[in-house]
Short mmCIF file of C-alpha atoms in Angstrom, two decimals:
data_model
loop_
_atom_site.label_atom_id
_atom_site.label_comp_id
_atom_site.label_asym_id
_atom_site.label_seq_id
_atom_site.Cartn_x
_atom_site.Cartn_y
_atom_site.Cartn_z
CA MET C 1 -11.27 26.81 -21.08
CA ASN C 2 -10.38 30.25 -19.76
CA GLY C 3 -7.19 31.03 -17.82
CA PHE C 4 -8.87 31.09 -14.39
CA LYS C 5 -10.48 27.64 -14.79
CA ARG C 6 -7.25 26.16 -16.15
CA ARG C 7 -5.24 27.57 -13.23
CA SER C 8 -7.81 26.26 -10.69
CA LEU C 9 -7.69 22.84 -12.31
CA CYS C 10 -3.86 22.79 -12.21
CA ILE C 11 -3.79 23.82 -8.55
CA SER C 12 -6.37 21.13 -7.70
CA LEU C 13 -4.35 18.47 -9.53
CA VAL C 14 -1.12 19.49 -7.81
CA ALA C 15 -2.82 19.41 -4.40
CA LEU C 16 -4.29 15.97 -5.13
CA MET C 17 -0.89 14.64 -6.25
CA CYS C 18 0.72 15.96 -3.06
CA VAL C 19 -1.85 14.18 -0.90
CA LEU C 20 -1.54 10.92 -2.82
CA LEU C 21 2.26 10.93 -2.89
CA THR C 22 2.79 11.93 0.74
CA PRO C 23 3.89 8.86 2.72
CA SER C 24 1.81 7.72 5.64
CA CYS C 25 3.18 8.46 9.11
CA GLU C 26 1.87 5.19 10.52
CA ASN C 27 4.78 2.94 9.50
CA ASP C 28 7.58 5.46 8.97
CA PHE C 29 9.42 4.51 12.16
CA GLU C 30 12.63 2.59 11.53
CA THR C 31 13.67 0.49 14.50
CA SER C 32 17.25 -0.22 15.53
CA ILE C 33 16.40 -3.89 16.01
CA PRO C 34 17.40 -5.89 12.91
CA TYR C 35 14.65 -7.55 10.89
CA VAL C 36 14.16 -11.25 11.62
CA TYR C 37 11.27 -13.14 10.04
CA VAL C 38 8.61 -13.96 12.65
CA ASN C 39 5.61 -16.22 12.03
CA PHE C 40 4.40 -18.59 14.76
CA ARG C 41 1.26 -19.74 16.57
CA VAL C 42 0.61 -19.87 20.30
CA ASN C 43 -2.11 -22.26 21.43
CA LEU C 44 -4.02 -20.45 24.21
CA ILE C 45 -5.27 -23.74 25.65
CA ASN C 46 -1.68 -24.91 26.26
CA ASN C 47 -0.49 -21.41 27.26
CA ASN C 48 -3.31 -20.42 29.59
CA ASP C 49 -0.97 -17.99 31.41
CA LEU C 50 -1.75 -15.69 28.49
CA THR C 51 -5.44 -15.60 29.41
CA VAL C 52 -4.69 -13.68 32.64
CA PRO C 53 -4.25 -9.90 32.24
CA GLY C 54 -0.70 -8.77 32.96
CA ASN C 55 0.93 -12.14 32.36
CA ALA C 56 3.75 -12.18 29.84
CA VAL C 57 5.35 -15.19 28.15
CA TYR C 58 8.63 -15.34 26.21
CA PHE C 59 9.06 -17.27 22.97
CA GLY C 60 12.25 -18.11 21.07
CA ALA C 61 11.61 -16.15 17.89
CA GLY C 62 12.59 -12.74 16.53
CA TYR C 63 15.90 -11.01 17.19
CA GLY C 64 16.04 -11.22 20.99
CA GLY C 65 13.02 -13.41 21.59
CA VAL C 66 9.38 -12.40 21.55
CA VAL C 67 7.43 -11.42 24.64
CA VAL C 68 3.62 -11.69 24.44
CA ILE C 69 1.39 -9.96 26.97
CA TYR C 70 -2.38 -9.88 27.51
CA ASN C 71 -3.74 -6.57 28.80
CA GLY C 72 -7.30 -7.78 29.47
CA ILE C 73 -8.58 -6.46 26.15
CA GLY C 74 -6.09 -7.73 23.60
CA TYR C 75 -2.64 -9.15 23.02
CA TYR C 76 0.64 -7.42 22.25
CA ALA C 77 3.87 -9.00 21.04
CA TYR C 78 7.26 -7.30 21.16
CA ASP C 79 10.82 -8.21 20.39
CA ALA C 80 12.42 -8.69 23.80
CA ALA C 81 15.70 -7.02 22.75
CA CYS C 82 16.20 -3.51 24.11
CA PRO C 83 16.45 -1.07 21.17
CA TYR C 84 18.98 1.02 23.10
CA GLU C 85 21.39 -1.88 23.62
CA ILE C 86 20.69 -3.66 20.28
CA ASP C 87 22.01 -6.95 21.63
CA PRO C 88 19.92 -10.13 21.31
CA ALA C 89 21.39 -11.43 24.58
CA ILE C 90 20.03 -8.45 26.56
CA ARG C 91 16.30 -8.89 26.79
CA ILE C 92 13.77 -6.94 28.79
CA GLU C 93 12.44 -8.32 32.05
CA VAL C 94 8.67 -8.01 32.54
CA GLU C 95 6.82 -7.19 35.73
CA SER C 96 3.31 -5.72 36.04
CA GLY C 97 3.13 -4.75 32.38
CA ILE C 98 6.44 -2.90 32.42
CA GLY C 99 9.45 -4.18 30.50
CA THR C 100 12.81 -3.14 31.97
CA CYS C 101 16.19 -3.48 30.32
CA PRO C 102 18.62 -4.95 32.89
CA GLU C 103 21.56 -3.20 31.20
CA CYS C 104 20.51 0.43 30.56
CA GLY C 105 17.45 0.61 32.84
CA SER C 106 15.06 1.78 30.12
CA GLN C 107 11.44 0.95 30.89
CA TYR C 108 8.70 0.23 28.37
CA ASN C 109 4.91 0.23 28.73
CA LEU C 110 3.86 -3.19 27.44
CA TRP C 111 0.15 -2.58 28.04
CA GLU C 112 -0.17 -0.70 24.77
CA GLY C 113 2.61 0.03 22.31
CA GLY C 114 5.88 -0.72 24.10
CA TYR C 115 6.65 2.98 24.47
CA VAL C 116 9.53 4.27 26.60
CA THR C 117 8.46 5.49 30.04
CA LYS C 118 11.90 5.91 31.61
CA GLY C 119 15.59 5.64 30.74
CA PRO C 120 17.98 6.53 27.94
CA SER C 121 16.17 4.71 25.11
CA SER C 122 14.42 6.99 22.64
CA GLU C 123 12.52 4.36 20.68
CA PRO C 124 9.77 1.88 21.57
CA LEU C 125 10.17 -1.87 21.50
CA LYS C 126 9.81 -3.49 18.11
CA GLN C 127 6.20 -4.64 17.89
CA TYR C 128 4.83 -7.63 16.02
CA HIS C 129 1.31 -8.20 14.66
CA VAL C 130 -0.99 -10.42 16.72
CA SER C 131 -4.16 -11.99 15.39
CA ILE C 132 -6.44 -14.58 16.97
CA ALA C 133 -7.89 -17.66 15.26
CA ASP C 134 -9.21 -20.94 16.70
CA ASN C 135 -7.97 -20.38 20.29
CA ALA C 136 -4.51 -19.49 19.01
CA LEU C 137 -2.46 -16.34 18.65
CA ILE C 138 -0.68 -15.84 15.34
CA ILE C 139 2.38 -13.60 15.72
CA THR C 140 3.93 -12.20 12.54
CA ASN C 141 5.88 -9.27 11.19
#
């Protein structure tokens, strides 16, 4: 193998290693909300409020409770504790798809992602995974 081919091969291998070893940006965000194991089911027949777009229901799980909302297309579940306050007793209040912290005034878009829309908070609400099976939501982390 001549010097040019060997050098090209080395450069290609280094580039491939960089791509493979570079962490994904998707889950790099570290939330201020402490980890609490979450794994529960919500029967949609018994909780038919969650079949109406914009309705939100609180459940006693997670760090500060879990709020589940239906946006007309899918379901989102968030920890109800404000990441700016980091206090399980201070939970967001939901109205028209907006979660508002009663303490700091931060507002979060619950329709998709729990992102900050107003206030001092710089991080979104902690989000949980939602899957649907047999007329039930399964909320996990």
